[in-house]
Coordinates of C-alpha atoms in Angstrom, one line a residue:
Chain A
M16 CA -186.2 73.9 -10.4
R17 CA -189.5 74.5 -11.9
Y18 CA -191.4 71.9 -14.0
E19 CA -194.5 71.6 -16.1
V20 CA -196.2 68.3 -17.0
T21 CA -198.2 67.8 -20.2
R22 CA -200.0 64.6 -21.0
A23 CA -201.0 63.2 -24.4
N24 CA -202.1 59.7 -25.5
G25 CA -200.9 58.0 -22.3
S26 CA -197.4 59.5 -22.5
A27 CA -196.1 62.4 -20.4
R28 CA -193.8 65.2 -21.1
V29 CA -191.9 67.0 -18.2
R30 CA -190.5 70.4 -19.1
V31 CA -187.7 71.3 -16.6
E32 CA -186.7 74.9 -16.2
G33 CA -184.2 76.9 -14.1
A34 CA -181.5 75.4 -11.9
L35 CA -181.0 71.7 -11.0
D36 CA -178.1 71.8 -8.7
R37 CA -177.1 71.4 -5.0
T38 CA -178.1 74.9 -4.1
A39 CA -181.6 74.7 -5.6
P40 CA -184.5 72.6 -4.2
G41 CA -186.5 70.2 -6.3
R42 CA -185.5 67.1 -8.2
V43 CA -186.9 65.4 -11.3
R44 CA -187.1 61.9 -9.9
P45 CA -190.2 62.4 -7.6
V46 CA -192.1 64.1 -10.4
V47 CA -191.4 61.2 -12.7
A48 CA -192.0 58.6 -10.0
S49 CA -195.6 59.9 -9.5
L50 CA -196.1 59.8 -13.2
L51 CA -194.9 56.2 -13.3
E52 CA -197.4 55.4 -10.5
E53 CA -200.2 56.9 -12.6
G54 CA -199.2 54.3 -15.2
V55 CA -198.1 56.4 -18.1
A56 CA -196.7 54.5 -21.1
E57 CA -193.7 56.8 -21.8
V58 CA -192.0 59.8 -20.1
R59 CA -190.1 62.5 -22.0
I60 CA -188.0 64.9 -20.0
D61 CA -187.4 68.2 -21.9
L62 CA -184.2 69.8 -20.6
G63 CA -184.2 72.8 -23.0
G64 CA -185.0 75.2 -20.3
L65 CA -182.2 74.1 -17.9
E66 CA -180.1 77.1 -17.0
R67 CA -177.8 75.8 -14.3
F68 CA -176.9 72.2 -13.4
D69 CA -174.2 70.2 -11.6
S70 CA -173.6 66.6 -10.5
V71 CA -176.9 66.6 -8.5
A72 CA -178.7 66.8 -11.9
L73 CA -176.6 64.0 -13.3
V74 CA -177.5 61.7 -10.4
D75 CA -181.1 62.8 -10.4
L76 CA -181.6 62.2 -14.2
L77 CA -179.7 58.8 -14.1
E78 CA -181.8 57.6 -11.3
T79 CA -185.0 58.8 -13.0
V80 CA -184.1 56.8 -16.1
R81 CA -183.3 53.8 -14.0
A82 CA -186.6 54.1 -12.1
G83 CA -188.4 54.1 -15.5
R84 CA -186.5 51.0 -16.6
T85 CA -187.4 49.0 -13.5
C86 CA -191.1 49.8 -14.2
G87 CA -190.7 49.0 -17.9
V88 CA -191.5 52.5 -19.0
P89 CA -189.2 54.3 -21.4
V90 CA -187.8 57.6 -20.0
R91 CA -186.1 59.8 -22.6
L92 CA -184.1 63.0 -22.2
E93 CA -184.7 65.7 -24.8
R94 CA -182.8 68.8 -25.7
A95 CA -180.1 68.2 -23.1
P96 CA -177.2 70.7 -23.0
D97 CA -174.1 69.4 -24.7
A98 CA -172.1 69.4 -21.5
L99 CA -174.7 67.3 -19.8
R100 CA -174.8 64.9 -22.7
E101 CA -170.9 64.6 -22.5
A102 CA -171.0 64.0 -18.7
L103 CA -173.7 61.3 -19.0
S104 CA -171.7 59.6 -21.8
L105 CA -168.8 59.2 -19.3
V106 CA -170.9 57.0 -17.1
R107 CA -171.0 53.4 -18.2
E108 CA -174.3 51.8 -18.8
G109 CA -175.6 49.9 -15.8
T110 CA -173.4 51.6 -13.2
R111 CA -175.0 51.3 -9.8
L112 CA -175.3 54.7 -8.1
E113 CA -177.3 53.7 -5.1
A114 CA -175.7 51.8 -2.3
G115 CA -176.3 48.1 -1.9
L116 CA -178.8 46.7 0.5
P117 CA -177.9 47.4 4.2
G118 CA -176.3 44.4 6.0
R119 CA -178.4 42.1 8.2
A120 CA -178.6 43.3 11.8
R121 CA -176.2 41.3 14.0
S122 CA -177.0 39.7 17.4
P123 CA -175.1 40.8 20.5
L124 CA -173.3 37.4 20.5
E125 CA -172.1 38.0 17.0
R126 CA -170.9 41.4 17.9
L127 CA -169.0 40.0 21.0
G128 CA -167.4 37.5 18.6
E129 CA -166.3 40.3 16.3
V130 CA -164.6 42.0 19.3
A131 CA -163.0 38.8 20.6
S132 CA -161.9 37.1 17.4
P133 CA -159.1 39.7 16.7
S134 CA -157.6 39.2 20.2
L135 CA -157.8 35.4 19.8
E136 CA -156.2 35.8 16.3
S137 CA -153.5 38.0 17.9
L138 CA -152.8 35.3 20.6
R139 CA -152.7 32.6 17.9
R140 CA -150.3 34.5 15.8
G141 CA -148.1 35.2 18.8
F142 CA -148.0 31.6 19.7
F143 CA -147.0 30.4 16.3
L144 CA -144.3 33.1 16.2
L145 CA -143.0 32.1 19.6
V146 CA -142.6 28.5 18.3
E147 CA -140.8 29.8 15.3
V148 CA -138.5 32.0 17.4
F149 CA -137.7 29.1 19.7
D150 CA -136.9 26.9 16.8
S151 CA -134.7 29.5 15.2
A152 CA -133.0 30.7 18.4
I153 CA -132.3 27.3 19.9
L154 CA -132.1 24.9 17.0
G155 CA -131.0 27.4 14.4
P156 CA -127.3 27.4 15.3
F157 CA -127.2 23.6 15.0
R158 CA -128.5 23.9 11.4
G159 CA -125.7 26.4 10.7
E160 CA -127.8 29.5 10.7
K161 CA -125.7 32.6 11.4
P162 CA -126.6 34.2 14.7
R163 CA -127.4 37.9 14.4
A164 CA -125.1 39.1 17.2
D165 CA -124.9 42.7 15.9
R166 CA -128.7 43.2 15.8
F167 CA -129.0 41.5 19.2
V168 CA -126.6 44.0 20.7
R169 CA -128.4 46.9 19.1
E170 CA -131.7 45.7 20.4
V171 CA -130.4 45.1 23.9
S172 CA -129.1 48.6 24.0
L173 CA -132.4 50.0 22.7
V174 CA -134.7 47.9 25.0
G175 CA -132.5 47.6 28.1
V176 CA -129.8 50.2 28.4
N177 CA -131.8 53.1 27.1
A178 CA -134.6 52.3 29.7
V179 CA -132.2 52.6 32.6
P180 CA -132.9 56.3 33.5
L181 CA -136.6 55.7 33.4
V182 CA -136.3 52.6 35.6
V183 CA -134.1 54.5 38.1
L184 CA -136.6 57.4 38.4
I185 CA -139.6 55.2 38.8
F186 CA -138.2 52.7 41.3
L187 CA -136.6 55.4 43.5
L188 CA -140.1 56.8 43.9
L189 CA -141.6 53.3 44.2
G190 CA -139.2 52.2 46.9
V191 CA -140.2 55.2 49.0
I192 CA -143.9 54.6 48.4
L193 CA -143.6 51.0 49.4
A194 CA -141.7 51.9 52.6
M195 CA -144.2 54.5 53.6
Q196 CA -147.2 52.2 53.0
A197 CA -145.5 49.4 54.9
A198 CA -144.4 51.6 57.8
A199 CA -148.0 52.9 58.2
Q200 CA -149.2 49.3 58.7
L201 CA -146.3 47.9 60.7
R202 CA -146.1 50.8 63.1
Q203 CA -149.4 49.6 64.7
F204 CA -147.6 46.4 65.7
G205 CA -144.4 48.1 66.7
A206 CA -142.6 46.2 64.0
T207 CA -141.3 49.1 61.9
V208 CA -138.1 47.3 61.2
L209 CA -140.0 44.7 59.1
V210 CA -140.4 47.5 56.5
A211 CA -137.1 46.1 55.1
D212 CA -138.7 42.6 54.6
L213 CA -141.8 43.9 53.0
V214 CA -140.0 46.2 50.5
A215 CA -137.4 43.6 49.6
V216 CA -139.8 40.7 49.1
S217 CA -142.5 42.6 47.3
L218 CA -140.0 44.2 44.9
T219 CA -138.0 41.1 44.0
R220 CA -140.9 38.6 43.8
E221 CA -143.6 40.7 42.3
I222 CA -143.4 44.4 41.6
G223 CA -139.9 44.5 40.1
P224 CA -140.4 42.1 37.2
L225 CA -144.1 43.1 36.7
L226 CA -143.7 46.8 36.5
T227 CA -140.4 46.6 34.5
A228 CA -142.1 44.4 32.0
I229 CA -145.1 46.7 31.7
L230 CA -142.7 49.7 31.3
V231 CA -140.8 47.8 28.6
A232 CA -144.0 46.9 26.8
G233 CA -145.1 50.5 26.7
R234 CA -141.7 51.8 25.7
S235 CA -140.1 49.2 23.4
G236 CA -143.0 46.9 22.6
S237 CA -144.9 49.7 21.0
S238 CA -141.8 51.0 19.0
S239 CA -141.0 47.4 17.9
A240 CA -144.5 46.9 16.6
A241 CA -144.5 50.2 14.8
E242 CA -141.0 49.6 13.4
L243 CA -141.9 46.2 11.9
G244 CA -145.3 47.4 10.8
T245 CA -143.7 50.3 8.9
M246 CA -141.3 47.8 7.3
V247 CA -144.2 45.7 6.2
V248 CA -146.1 48.7 4.7
S249 CA -143.0 50.0 2.9
E250 CA -142.4 46.4 1.5
E251 CA -139.0 46.1 3.3
V252 CA -140.1 42.8 4.7
D253 CA -140.9 41.6 1.2
A254 CA -137.5 42.8 0.1
L255 CA -135.9 40.6 2.8
R256 CA -137.9 37.6 1.7
Q257 CA -137.0 38.3 -1.9
M258 CA -133.3 38.2 -0.9
G259 CA -133.9 34.7 0.5
L260 CA -133.8 36.0 4.1
H261 CA -136.3 34.9 6.7
P262 CA -137.9 37.9 8.4
V263 CA -138.4 36.0 11.7
R264 CA -134.7 35.0 11.9
V265 CA -133.4 38.4 10.8
L266 CA -135.8 40.7 12.6
V267 CA -137.8 38.9 15.3
V268 CA -135.3 36.5 16.9
P269 CA -132.8 39.3 17.9
K270 CA -135.7 41.4 19.3
V271 CA -137.3 38.6 21.3
L272 CA -133.9 37.5 22.7
A273 CA -133.1 41.1 23.6
F274 CA -136.4 41.5 25.4
S275 CA -135.9 38.3 27.3
L276 CA -132.5 39.4 28.5
A277 CA -133.3 43.0 29.1
V278 CA -136.4 42.6 31.2
P279 CA -134.8 40.4 33.9
C280 CA -131.7 42.5 34.0
L281 CA -133.7 45.7 34.3
A282 CA -135.9 44.0 36.9
L283 CA -132.9 43.1 39.0
F284 CA -131.5 46.6 38.7
A285 CA -135.0 48.0 39.6
D286 CA -135.1 45.8 42.7
A287 CA -131.7 47.2 43.9
I288 CA -132.8 50.8 43.2
G289 CA -136.1 50.2 45.1
I290 CA -134.2 48.7 48.1
V291 CA -131.8 51.7 48.1
A292 CA -134.7 54.1 48.1
G293 CA -136.4 52.1 50.9
T294 CA -133.2 52.2 53.0
A295 CA -132.7 55.9 52.5
F296 CA -136.3 56.6 53.5
S297 CA -136.2 54.3 56.5
A298 CA -132.9 56.0 57.7
L299 CA -134.3 59.5 57.3
A300 CA -138.0 59.1 58.3
L301 CA -138.2 55.9 60.4
E302 CA -134.8 56.2 62.1
I303 CA -133.8 52.6 61.2
P304 CA -130.0 52.6 60.9
T305 CA -128.8 51.7 57.4
G306 CA -126.7 48.7 58.6
R307 CA -129.7 47.3 60.5
Y308 CA -132.0 47.8 57.5
L309 CA -129.6 46.1 55.1
E310 CA -129.1 43.2 57.5
Q311 CA -132.8 42.8 57.8
T312 CA -133.1 42.8 54.0
Y313 CA -130.4 40.2 53.7
Q314 CA -132.2 37.9 56.1
A315 CA -135.6 38.4 54.4
L316 CA -134.5 37.4 50.9
Y317 CA -134.0 33.9 49.8
G318 CA -132.3 32.8 46.6
S319 CA -135.6 31.6 45.3
D320 CA -137.0 35.1 45.5
L321 CA -134.4 36.4 43.2
T322 CA -134.5 33.4 40.8
S323 CA -138.3 33.5 40.6
G324 CA -138.1 37.2 39.8
L325 CA -135.5 36.6 37.1
V326 CA -137.5 33.7 35.5
K327 CA -140.6 35.8 35.5
G328 CA -138.8 38.7 34.0
A329 CA -137.3 36.6 31.2
C330 CA -140.7 35.1 30.5
F331 CA -142.5 38.5 30.5
G332 CA -139.8 39.9 28.2
A333 CA -140.2 37.0 25.7
L334 CA -144.0 37.4 25.7
T335 CA -143.8 41.2 25.1
G336 CA -141.2 40.9 22.4
T337 CA -143.1 38.1 20.6
I338 CA -146.5 39.8 20.8
A339 CA -145.0 43.1 19.6
C340 CA -143.3 41.5 16.6
A341 CA -146.4 39.4 15.8
E342 CA -148.5 42.5 15.7
G343 CA -145.9 44.4 13.7
L344 CA -145.5 41.7 11.1
G345 CA -149.3 41.2 11.0
V346 CA -149.9 44.6 9.6
R347 CA -151.8 44.5 6.3
G348 CA -152.9 47.4 4.3
G349 CA -151.8 51.0 4.8
P350 CA -149.9 53.2 7.3
D351 CA -153.0 53.7 9.6
E352 CA -152.9 50.0 10.3
V353 CA -149.5 50.5 12.0
G354 CA -151.1 52.7 14.7
S355 CA -153.7 50.2 15.6
A356 CA -151.2 47.3 15.6
T357 CA -149.0 49.3 18.0
T358 CA -152.0 49.8 20.3
R359 CA -152.9 46.1 20.1
A360 CA -149.2 45.2 20.8
V361 CA -149.1 47.1 24.1
V362 CA -152.6 46.1 25.3
S363 CA -152.1 42.4 24.5
S364 CA -148.6 42.4 26.0
I365 CA -149.8 43.8 29.3
F366 CA -152.7 41.3 29.3
A367 CA -150.3 38.4 28.6
I368 CA -147.9 39.6 31.3
I369 CA -150.6 39.6 33.9
L370 CA -151.9 36.2 32.8
A371 CA -148.4 34.8 33.0
D372 CA -147.9 36.4 36.4
A373 CA -151.0 34.7 37.8
F374 CA -149.7 31.4 36.5
F375 CA -146.3 31.9 38.1
T376 CA -147.7 32.9 41.4
T377 CA -149.9 29.8 41.4
V378 CA -146.9 27.6 40.6
F379 CA -144.5 29.1 43.1
H380 CA -146.9 29.6 46.0
G381 CA -150.0 27.6 45.4
L382 CA -148.4 24.2 44.9
Chain B
M110 CA -171.2 73.6 -14.6
S111 CA -172.9 76.8 -15.7
P112 CA -172.6 77.6 -19.4
P113 CA -169.1 78.7 -20.4
A114 CA -168.5 82.4 -20.2
E115 CA -165.6 83.8 -22.1
G116 CA -162.8 85.7 -20.4
T117 CA -160.2 85.3 -17.8
L118 CA -160.9 83.1 -14.8
L119 CA -157.6 83.4 -13.0
R120 CA -154.8 85.8 -13.3
V121 CA -151.2 85.6 -12.0
E122 CA -149.6 89.0 -11.7
G123 CA -145.9 89.4 -11.1
V124 CA -145.8 86.6 -8.6
E125 CA -142.4 86.0 -6.8
I126 CA -141.9 83.2 -4.3
A127 CA -138.7 82.5 -2.3
F128 CA -138.0 79.8 0.2
D129 CA -135.3 80.6 2.8
G130 CA -133.9 83.3 0.5
N131 CA -133.8 81.0 -2.6
S132 CA -136.1 82.5 -5.1
V133 CA -138.1 79.9 -7.0
L134 CA -140.4 82.2 -8.9
R135 CA -139.1 85.5 -10.1
G136 CA -142.0 87.4 -11.5
V137 CA -144.6 85.1 -13.2
D138 CA -147.4 86.6 -15.2
L139 CA -150.1 84.2 -16.5
E140 CA -153.7 84.3 -17.5
V141 CA -156.0 81.3 -17.3
R142 CA -158.9 81.6 -19.7
R143 CA -162.3 80.1 -18.7
G144 CA -162.8 76.6 -20.1
E145 CA -159.3 76.0 -21.4
V146 CA -156.8 73.2 -20.5
L147 CA -153.5 74.9 -19.6
Y148 CA -150.4 72.8 -19.0
L149 CA -147.5 74.2 -16.9
L150 CA -144.4 72.5 -18.3
G151 CA -140.8 72.6 -17.1
P152 CA -138.0 70.5 -15.8
S153 CA -138.0 69.1 -12.3
G154 CA -137.5 71.7 -9.6
C155 CA -138.4 74.7 -11.8
G156 CA -141.2 75.8 -9.5
K157 CA -144.2 74.4 -11.4
T158 CA -145.9 72.9 -8.4
T159 CA -145.0 76.0 -6.3
L160 CA -146.7 78.2 -8.9
M161 CA -149.8 75.9 -9.0
K162 CA -150.1 75.9 -5.2
C163 CA -149.9 79.6 -5.3
M164 CA -152.6 79.8 -8.0
S165 CA -154.9 77.5 -5.9
G166 CA -154.5 79.7 -2.8
L167 CA -152.4 77.2 -0.8
L168 CA -149.1 79.2 -0.9
P169 CA -149.0 83.0 -0.6
P170 CA -146.6 84.8 -2.9
S171 CA -143.8 86.9 -1.5
R172 CA -144.7 89.6 -4.1
G173 CA -147.4 90.0 -6.7
R174 CA -150.9 88.6 -6.6
V175 CA -153.3 86.0 -7.9
T176 CA -156.8 87.0 -8.8
F177 CA -159.7 84.7 -9.2
E178 CA -162.5 86.4 -11.1
G179 CA -160.9 89.7 -10.1
L180 CA -160.7 88.8 -6.4
D181 CA -157.2 88.8 -4.8
L182 CA -157.0 85.2 -3.7
H183 CA -154.4 85.8 -1.0
G184 CA -155.6 89.2 0.0
V185 CA -159.2 88.3 0.9
A186 CA -160.3 87.2 4.4
E187 CA -159.8 83.5 5.3
A188 CA -163.6 82.8 5.2
E189 CA -163.9 84.3 1.7
R190 CA -160.9 82.3 0.5
D191 CA -162.5 79.2 1.8
R192 CA -165.6 80.0 -0.2
L193 CA -163.5 80.6 -3.3
R194 CA -161.8 77.2 -2.7
L195 CA -165.1 75.5 -3.0
R196 CA -164.9 76.5 -6.7
M197 CA -161.5 74.9 -7.1
G198 CA -160.5 71.3 -7.1
M199 CA -157.0 69.9 -6.7
A200 CA -155.6 66.5 -7.5
F201 CA -152.3 66.2 -5.7
Q202 CA -149.2 64.4 -7.1
G203 CA -149.4 61.4 -4.9
G204 CA -153.1 61.4 -4.7
A205 CA -153.2 62.7 -1.1
L206 CA -156.2 60.3 -0.6
F207 CA -157.1 59.7 3.1
N208 CA -155.7 56.2 3.7
S209 CA -158.1 55.3 6.4
L210 CA -161.1 55.9 4.2
S211 CA -162.4 53.8 1.3
V212 CA -162.2 55.3 -2.2
L213 CA -165.9 56.1 -2.1
E214 CA -165.6 57.8 1.3
N215 CA -162.7 59.8 0.0
V216 CA -164.9 61.3 -2.8
A217 CA -167.9 61.7 -0.5
F218 CA -165.8 63.5 2.2
P219 CA -165.8 67.0 0.7
L220 CA -169.5 66.7 -0.2
R221 CA -170.3 65.6 3.3
E222 CA -168.3 68.4 4.9
R223 CA -169.1 71.3 2.6
T224 CA -172.7 70.7 1.3
G225 CA -176.0 70.0 3.1
L226 CA -177.1 67.3 0.6
P227 CA -178.8 64.2 2.0
E228 CA -176.6 61.2 2.5
A229 CA -178.1 59.1 -0.3
E230 CA -177.5 61.9 -2.8
I231 CA -173.9 62.4 -1.5
L232 CA -173.1 58.7 -2.0
A233 CA -174.8 58.7 -5.5
I234 CA -172.7 61.7 -6.6
A235 CA -169.5 60.1 -5.2
R236 CA -170.3 56.9 -7.2
L237 CA -171.1 58.9 -10.3
K238 CA -167.7 60.8 -10.1
L239 CA -165.9 57.5 -9.6
A240 CA -167.8 55.9 -12.5
M241 CA -166.8 58.9 -14.7
V242 CA -163.1 58.4 -14.1
G243 CA -163.5 54.7 -14.7
L244 CA -163.3 53.5 -11.1
A245 CA -166.9 52.2 -10.7
D246 CA -165.6 48.9 -9.4
A247 CA -163.0 50.3 -7.0
V248 CA -165.6 51.9 -4.8
P249 CA -165.1 49.8 -1.6
L250 CA -161.3 49.6 -1.9
L251 CA -158.8 51.4 0.4
P252 CA -156.3 53.7 -1.3
A253 CA -153.4 51.4 -0.3
S254 CA -154.7 48.7 -2.6
L255 CA -155.0 51.0 -5.7
S256 CA -152.5 51.0 -8.5
G257 CA -150.7 54.2 -9.5
G258 CA -153.1 55.0 -12.3
M259 CA -156.2 54.2 -10.2
R260 CA -154.8 56.4 -7.4
K261 CA -154.5 59.4 -9.8
R262 CA -158.0 58.7 -11.1
A263 CA -159.4 58.6 -7.6
A264 CA -157.7 61.8 -6.7
I265 CA -159.3 63.5 -9.8
A266 CA -162.7 62.1 -8.8
R267 CA -162.3 63.6 -5.3
A268 CA -161.1 66.9 -6.8
L269 CA -164.3 67.0 -9.0
A270 CA -166.6 66.1 -6.1
L271 CA -167.8 69.7 -5.6
D272 CA -168.1 70.5 -9.3
P273 CA -165.3 73.0 -9.3
E274 CA -164.9 75.6 -12.0
I275 CA -161.1 75.1 -12.1
L276 CA -159.3 71.8 -11.6
F277 CA -155.7 71.8 -10.7
L278 CA -153.8 68.6 -11.5
D279 CA -150.3 68.1 -10.1
E280 CA -148.3 65.7 -12.4
P281 CA -151.3 63.7 -13.5
T282 CA -149.3 61.3 -15.6
T283 CA -145.9 61.2 -13.8
G284 CA -144.9 57.7 -12.9
L285 CA -147.4 56.0 -15.2
D286 CA -146.8 53.8 -18.2
P287 CA -147.6 55.4 -21.6
I288 CA -150.9 53.6 -22.0
T289 CA -152.2 54.5 -18.6
A290 CA -150.9 58.0 -19.1
A291 CA -152.7 58.3 -22.4
G292 CA -155.9 57.2 -20.6
I293 CA -155.5 60.0 -18.1
D294 CA -154.9 62.6 -20.9
E295 CA -158.1 61.4 -22.6
L296 CA -160.0 61.6 -19.3
V297 CA -158.8 65.2 -18.8
T298 CA -160.1 66.2 -22.3
K299 CA -163.4 64.5 -21.6
L300 CA -163.8 66.0 -18.2
N301 CA -163.0 69.5 -19.6
A302 CA -165.9 69.1 -22.1
A303 CA -168.3 67.4 -19.7
F304 CA -167.9 69.7 -16.7
V305 CA -167.0 72.8 -18.6
V306 CA -164.2 72.9 -16.1
T307 CA -161.0 74.9 -16.6
V308 CA -158.0 72.7 -16.1
V309 CA -154.5 73.8 -15.0
A310 CA -152.1 70.8 -15.0
V311 CA -148.4 70.7 -14.0
S312 CA -146.4 68.2 -15.9
H313 CA -143.0 67.5 -17.5
D314 CA -144.6 65.2 -20.0
M315 CA -144.7 67.0 -23.4
A316 CA -146.7 64.1 -24.9
S317 CA -149.5 64.7 -22.3
A318 CA -149.6 68.4 -23.1
R319 CA -149.8 67.6 -26.8
A320 CA -152.7 65.3 -26.2
A321 CA -154.8 67.3 -23.8
A322 CA -153.7 71.0 -23.6
H323 CA -155.1 74.0 -25.4
R324 CA -152.1 76.0 -24.3
A325 CA -148.9 75.2 -22.6
A326 CA -146.6 77.4 -20.6
L327 CA -143.0 76.5 -20.3
L328 CA -141.4 77.6 -17.0
G329 CA -137.7 78.4 -16.8
E330 CA -135.6 80.4 -14.4
G331 CA -138.6 81.4 -12.4
R332 CA -140.5 82.9 -15.2
I333 CA -142.8 81.9 -18.1
A334 CA -140.3 81.3 -20.8
A335 CA -142.9 80.5 -23.5
L336 CA -146.7 80.3 -23.7
A337 CA -148.2 78.9 -26.8
R338 CA -150.2 76.0 -28.2
P339 CA -148.3 72.7 -27.7
E340 CA -147.6 72.2 -31.4
E341 CA -146.2 75.7 -31.6
L342 CA -143.8 74.9 -28.8
E343 CA -142.7 71.9 -30.6
R344 CA -141.8 73.9 -33.7
S345 CA -139.9 76.5 -31.7
E346 CA -136.2 77.0 -32.4
D347 CA -135.5 78.7 -29.1
P348 CA -132.7 76.6 -27.5
A349 CA -134.3 76.4 -24.0
I350 CA -137.7 75.3 -25.5
F351 CA -136.1 73.0 -28.0
E352 CA -134.1 71.2 -25.2
F353 CA -137.1 70.6 -23.1
V354 CA -139.5 69.6 -25.9
H355 CA -137.2 67.3 -27.8
R356 CA -135.5 65.9 -24.7
R357 CA -132.0 66.5 -25.9
L358 CA -129.4 69.2 -25.8
R359 CA -129.3 71.4 -28.9
S360 CA -125.5 71.5 -28.9
H361 CA -124.2 67.9 -29.1
P362 CA -122.2 67.0 -26.1
S363 CA -119.2 65.7 -28.1
E364 CA -119.0 69.0 -30.0
A365 CA -118.8 70.8 -26.7
S366 CA -116.0 68.6 -25.4
S367 CA -114.1 68.9 -28.7
D368 CA -114.3 72.7 -28.2
L369 CA -112.9 72.2 -24.7
F370 CA -110.0 70.2 -25.9
A371 CA -109.4 72.1 -29.1
G372 CA -106.0 73.3 -28.0
E373 CA -104.7 69.8 -27.4
G374 CA -104.3 68.8 -31.0
E375 CA -102.0 71.7 -31.8
R376 CA -99.5 71.0 -29.1

C-alpha cells in the first residue's frame, strides 16, 4: 500500500494506492492515527487508487473510522469501490471488532481453586446421586416402582461376565508375582511354606478387591460414563424425561447395582485364580506339595478375610458405578465434553476407591 | 476480492464418479463463470454433493477432470492443490464446525493456520466475518449452542475467512424454516456482491435458487439435465424438470392406476 497525505485548512486527505490486503504490508490506521495526534479537524480517505483489497482492508478502514470517532474527528471514506461499499454495509453500525479487555490476572490460590472446584463438584454430584440410587433401589419397590431386572442382567453381563477373561489373565500373573516376592523374603527365615499365607491373605483382604475395582473402573466405568454422556448429548435422556421416566431409576440404578454385584464376585473369583497360580508356582519352583500348600492356605484364611474383601468389593463397585453415572449424566454441551467426562469418571473413581480402602483398613485393623 | 474479471473460473469436463461400482456421476460437463451464483439442483441422492466435492478438490473423479483457472485440480501436486484450496471456501451441510472451539475461534482457525497476520488482526477479521453473516453476538458461543440457521451462518463465515474466490455451499437452506432460509438466500446474494465471490451451491430448494441464483443446473441420472436461469427452468415443459420444479408428478397418479386396471372394467 502506498499513500500520500495532503493538508488544507486543518483537514487532511489521505490518498491510498495499490493493494491493501493480507499479502501487502502497510495499513491505513497508523497513518490516520498520527494525523489524529497532530490534531487535524477532519480526515478524508481517498480510495480511488485502490487496486486490490480483502478483509484486511475492511478491518483496517473500520478501525480507522472508529479511532477517529473516539477522538471526535470525522473520518470519511471517498471513492470506495462498489464491492468495498457493499461489504462495509453488511457490518452493523457499532459492531466491536477488537477483543474486550483482557481478564484480571489471577492469584495462585484462585487458580488452585479453579482446579479443585470441579473435583469437589464431581464428588458432590456423586454423593447426591448415591442418595438417589439408594432411595430408588431400596425404597423404590415399596412405592411400587417396577424393578428394571432386564437392564440389571444386561449390565451385570457387561460389567462382570465380560471382564472374566481379563481378570483370569491378570490374576494368574499376579499370583505368580506375589508368590515369587514372598518366597524371596521368606526363604531367608526358612519359612518358604508361609508363601501360601502371604498370597492368600494379601489377595483376599487387599489386592483382590482393590485391583478388580480399578480394572472395572477403567473398563466399565469409562464406558458407562461415555454411554450416558452420549445419551445426554443426543437428547436421549431428555426423551426419557419427556416420557415421564426418571433417568436415575431407568439408567443409573441398574448400573450401580450391577457394579456393586459384579465387583465382589469378580474379586472372589480373582482371589481363587491368584491362589491357583500361587499353588502352581510353589509346586513347580518352590517344591511345596500342592496338598500342603492348600492346607496352609485353608489355615491362614479366616471367614472375616473373605467377608471384608466382599464388603470392600461391593462398596468399591457402588462408588465406581455412581461416579461414572454422575459424570456421564453431568455432561453439558457438545460431544467433546463426553471425552473429558469419561476421563474424570475413571480418575475420580480410582481416587474414591483408594480413599474408601484407607477407611476400611482403618476400621478393620486400626480399631 | 480483486475486481471481477470475465470468463470461466472453474470447468468440469466429462467427470464420472463411481462408488463400489455404482456410478453416481456419468459424464458431467459444467462451466462456472467468474462472479456468478450457480445452484446445483436435484433430488436427494442424485450426486449433487459428490459433484461439488469433486469441484472443490476433495473427491477425485474416476474419469474426466476439473480445472480451476485452467489448472487441473486433481492432476496437480498436493502442495499446489493446497495453494489452490486457499482460494476456495466450503460451508458443509452440517456446518462441520469444530465443536471444541468457540464460533470466533472457528472462523479465526483458517486465518491462524494459513496466514501470517498478527493475532489482533486475525481476531478482528473473524469478528468482521461473523458480523457480516449476522452473528456478531454469537462470537463466544460454542457450536453446540447454536440454532440450525446460526450454524449455517457460522459455517459460511468460516468458509469466507480467507476471502476465497469461489464459495461452495452444501445445502445452505436445508432443514431451515422458510423465513430463516430466505435470510440465508439474501445473505448469499449480498456476499456475492460484497466479496465478488463466485458461489456454487448445492440445494434441492427451488425457492432458494429462484431467490439467489443467476443460473441453476438440474442434475439427473448422473448428468446435467438442464442448465438455465431459474425462471427458465420453471417455465420448462420437460417432464423431468417439471416434476422437480413443481414438486409433483406430471402424469397424475390416479390416471396411471386407471391405465393399469383398464382391462378390469371390460371383464
